[in-house]
Every structure is written in structure tokens, then in C-alpha cells.
XYZ file of C-alpha atoms in Angstrom:
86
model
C 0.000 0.000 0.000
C 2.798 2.276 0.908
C 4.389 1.656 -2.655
C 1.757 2.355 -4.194
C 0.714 5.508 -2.335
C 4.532 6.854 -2.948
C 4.657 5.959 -6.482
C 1.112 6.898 -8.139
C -0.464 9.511 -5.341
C 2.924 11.512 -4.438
C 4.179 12.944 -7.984
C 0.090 14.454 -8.604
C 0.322 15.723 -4.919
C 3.652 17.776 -5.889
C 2.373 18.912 -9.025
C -0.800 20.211 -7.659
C 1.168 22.013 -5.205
C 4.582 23.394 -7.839
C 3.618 23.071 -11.330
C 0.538 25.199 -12.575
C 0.790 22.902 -15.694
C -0.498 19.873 -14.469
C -4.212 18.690 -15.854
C -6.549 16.603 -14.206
C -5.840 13.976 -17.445
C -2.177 14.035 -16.111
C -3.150 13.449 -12.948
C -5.212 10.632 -13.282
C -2.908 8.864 -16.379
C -0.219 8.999 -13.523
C -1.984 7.661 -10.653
C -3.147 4.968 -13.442
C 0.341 4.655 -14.378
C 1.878 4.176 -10.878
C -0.505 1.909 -9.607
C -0.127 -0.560 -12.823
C 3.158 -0.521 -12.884
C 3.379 -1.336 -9.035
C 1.327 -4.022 -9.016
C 2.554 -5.505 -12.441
C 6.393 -5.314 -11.438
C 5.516 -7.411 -8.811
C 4.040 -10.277 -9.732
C 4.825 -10.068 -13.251
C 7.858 -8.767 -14.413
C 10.308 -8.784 -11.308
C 10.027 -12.872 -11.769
C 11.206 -12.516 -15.653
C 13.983 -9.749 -15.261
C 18.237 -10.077 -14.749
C 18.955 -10.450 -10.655
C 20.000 -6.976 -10.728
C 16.827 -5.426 -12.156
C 14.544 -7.570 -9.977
C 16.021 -6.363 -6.868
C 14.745 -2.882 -7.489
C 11.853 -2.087 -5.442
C 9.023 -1.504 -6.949
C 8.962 2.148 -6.241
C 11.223 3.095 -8.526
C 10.200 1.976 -11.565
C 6.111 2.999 -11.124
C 7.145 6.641 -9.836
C 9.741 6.882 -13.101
C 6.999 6.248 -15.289
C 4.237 8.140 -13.158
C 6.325 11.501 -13.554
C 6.278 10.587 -17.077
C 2.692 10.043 -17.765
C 2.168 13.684 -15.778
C 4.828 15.441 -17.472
C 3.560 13.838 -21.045
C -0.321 13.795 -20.527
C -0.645 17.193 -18.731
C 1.845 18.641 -21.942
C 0.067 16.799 -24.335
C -3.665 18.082 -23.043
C -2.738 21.266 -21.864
C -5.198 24.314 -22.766
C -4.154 27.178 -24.854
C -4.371 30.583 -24.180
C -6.384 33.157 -25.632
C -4.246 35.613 -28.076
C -6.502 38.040 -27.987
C -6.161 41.266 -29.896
C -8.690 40.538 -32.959
């Protein structure tokens, strides 16, 4: 629970609070993205990976690609401003 609360709910938490660019689609593509990966890594890939890659918690691969999938989505879905003047 704790893995999953550091890896999918944390990054949206500090973007909320430091980057006025982050959507709601960001947020939810990485809490999405942290939780999968969390629960996927281990029971699914940690088994199948090189004894150096499956002793990685499982932390650190959901929160890499949870930053990602708020960076990307929140980029990607981002409104434009107004230019105004016409």
C-alpha cells in the first residue's frame, strides 16, 4: 500500500502544489500509471527480469513512469491561451 501511495499519489500531490501545468488527465494517467506498474512489477515482471533489475523495489520503476505520464499527458492536453487582440 505504501508503494503504491509513494509511487502513483505523491508525484500528482507535488504537481498540484509546484507546477501550474499539471491537468486533471495528467493526474489521473499517472496515478493509473503508478498503480499498474506497481502491481505488475511485482508479480509479473520482477520474476522474468536479470537479478540486478529484480532487486529494485518496486517504487522506482512505477514513480519513473508516473512523472512521465504527468509530465507527457498534462503537456500533451494542456489548454491554450487566448491571443486576444482581434
Amino acid at each position: 500500500a505504501f508503494t503504491v501511495y509513494g509511487s502513483a499519489i505523491t508525484p500528482c500531490l507535488v504537481a498540484a502544489l509546484f507546477w501550474k501545468g499539471a491537468t486533471k488527465s495528467g493526474a489521473i494517467s499517472s496515478i493509473l500509471a503508478g498503480t499498474v506498474t506497481t502491481l505488475v512489477w511485482g508479480e509479473v515482471i520482477k520474476d522474468r527480469m536479470p537479478t540486478q533489475v529484480a532487486d529494485l523495489d518496486a517504487v522506482l520503476p512505477a514513480i519513473l513512469l508516473s512523472v512521465i505520464c504527468l509530465v507527457a499527458v498534462s503537456l500533451a492536453t494542456k489548454k491554450q491561451k487566448p491571443t486576444g487582440g482581434d
